[in-house]
């Protein structure tokens, strides 16, 4: 496929208080989420003035990508569309068609396999193209959880977080990686047949690579931001529960790396910078949170590398040999039976 543009495709988020409930209704449509649960999640957004940071961060990422493209002589316009809030991907694809774009690559703001992290982006693409007559051809770029530049960026964030701790607590600081929890059933369905639990395995591999890059021989992988009913098993342990366990072991300093997030989504600033930080303070534990890579130059370089990899038909640049690359380098979608939606849609994540 000739490449004429890049579409950055993301989750979306409200940008004013009156957007919050319509946004959450979009996210949970057809899932039977109780109104009281939506009201609870809405308070997280309203705590920050009803504004999710995700759209502004994505616009910063796009600026960095455009600068990187310019420095490499990559002459591709960059478009922005969302799954759940404006600019909706259908609106963006319509604008692309009006601009004369006939084909484009799609960069998702998720590094992972699984339904929400990969397959649903394919579904977004199909839905958007179906809504627009003569829509451009769209090909999703591959998963990038183990790309060297992503790991380098997280490693820099970990080092800076360690340095921000009190000097007398750095040596004993515990490194803890977090990612968005999902129902166990969703993780069990993630990946192609025969290679299931792809999501949790990829998170564990990214954590291993980041720990190795920063000289940590021992570390933890935990989860955050679960939103399902208590009777449904989700990936555990939760970050706050894990802090309690670390406190019982006498750990007095912790470095949290949100390896499951490319930028400071609402879950990062609420679940980590508020809830986890407050719990650490109650436990007398020094707390530092590693930066996410999103708007930084390495992330833009990685996006440009992925684009050039596709255009040149090059072998994927990876630090891991584990299977589960997901979409192949030429953009072939998921295989039959890969990352199927679990039977209970209400179990999927709510907030971003």
JSON list of C-alpha atoms in Angstrom, two decimals, residues 24-38 227-229 231-232 343-350:
[
{"chain": "A", "resi": 24, "resn": "UNK", "atom": "CA", "xyz": [-18.73, 7.79, 29.60]},
{"chain": "A", "resi": 25, "resn": "UNK", "atom": "CA", "xyz": [-21.99, 6.75, 27.96]},
{"chain": "A", "resi": 26, "resn": "UNK", "atom": "CA", "xyz": [-20.11, 6.38, 24.67]},
{"chain": "A", "resi": 27, "resn": "UNK", "atom": "CA", "xyz": [-17.43, 4.27, 26.34]},
{"chain": "A", "resi": 28, "resn": "UNK", "atom": "CA", "xyz": [-19.93, 1.93, 28.01]},
{"chain": "A", "resi": 29, "resn": "UNK", "atom": "CA", "xyz": [-22.72, 1.81, 25.43]},
{"chain": "A", "resi": 30, "resn": "UNK", "atom": "CA", "xyz": [-24.29, -1.66, 25.27]},
{"chain": "A", "resi": 31, "resn": "UNK", "atom": "CA", "xyz": [-22.37, -2.95, 28.27]},
{"chain": "A", "resi": 32, "resn": "UNK", "atom": "CA", "xyz": [-25.01, -2.59, 30.95]},
{"chain": "A", "resi": 33, "resn": "UNK", "atom": "CA", "xyz": [-22.80, -0.55, 33.30]},
{"chain": "A", "resi": 34, "resn": "UNK", "atom": "CA", "xyz": [-24.96, 0.75, 36.19]},
{"chain": "A", "resi": 35, "resn": "UNK", "atom": "CA", "xyz": [-25.54, 4.53, 36.31]},
{"chain": "A", "resi": 36, "resn": "UNK", "atom": "CA", "xyz": [-24.04, 4.67, 39.81]},
{"chain": "A", "resi": 37, "resn": "UNK", "atom": "CA", "xyz": [-20.77, 3.28, 38.45]},
{"chain": "A", "resi": 38, "resn": "UNK", "atom": "CA", "xyz": [-20.71, 5.93, 35.73]},
{"chain": "A", "resi": 227, "resn": "UNK", "atom": "CA", "xyz": [-13.73, -0.98, 36.75]},
{"chain": "A", "resi": 228, "resn": "UNK", "atom": "CA", "xyz": [-15.76, -4.19, 36.75]},
{"chain": "A", "resi": 229, "resn": "UNK", "atom": "CA", "xyz": [-18.14, -5.64, 39.33]},
{"chain": "A", "resi": 231, "resn": "UNK", "atom": "CA", "xyz": [-17.67, -10.72, 41.52]},
{"chain": "A", "resi": 232, "resn": "UNK", "atom": "CA", "xyz": [-15.78, -10.72, 38.19]},
{"chain": "A", "resi": 343, "resn": "UNK", "atom": "CA", "xyz": [-18.74, -12.94, 26.65]},
{"chain": "A", "resi": 344, "resn": "UNK", "atom": "CA", "xyz": [-19.57, -10.22, 29.19]},
{"chain": "A", "resi": 345, "resn": "UNK", "atom": "CA", "xyz": [-19.05, -6.78, 27.63]},
{"chain": "A", "resi": 346, "resn": "UNK", "atom": "CA", "xyz": [-19.67, -5.07, 30.95]},
{"chain": "A", "resi": 347, "resn": "UNK", "atom": "CA", "xyz": [-16.33, -6.46, 32.12]},
{"chain": "A", "resi": 348, "resn": "UNK", "atom": "CA", "xyz": [-14.28, -4.23, 29.81]},
{"chain": "A", "resi": 349, "resn": "UNK", "atom": "CA", "xyz": [-12.48, -1.16, 31.21]},
{"chain": "A", "resi": 350, "resn": "UNK", "atom": "CA", "xyz": [-14.48, 2.03, 31.78]}
]
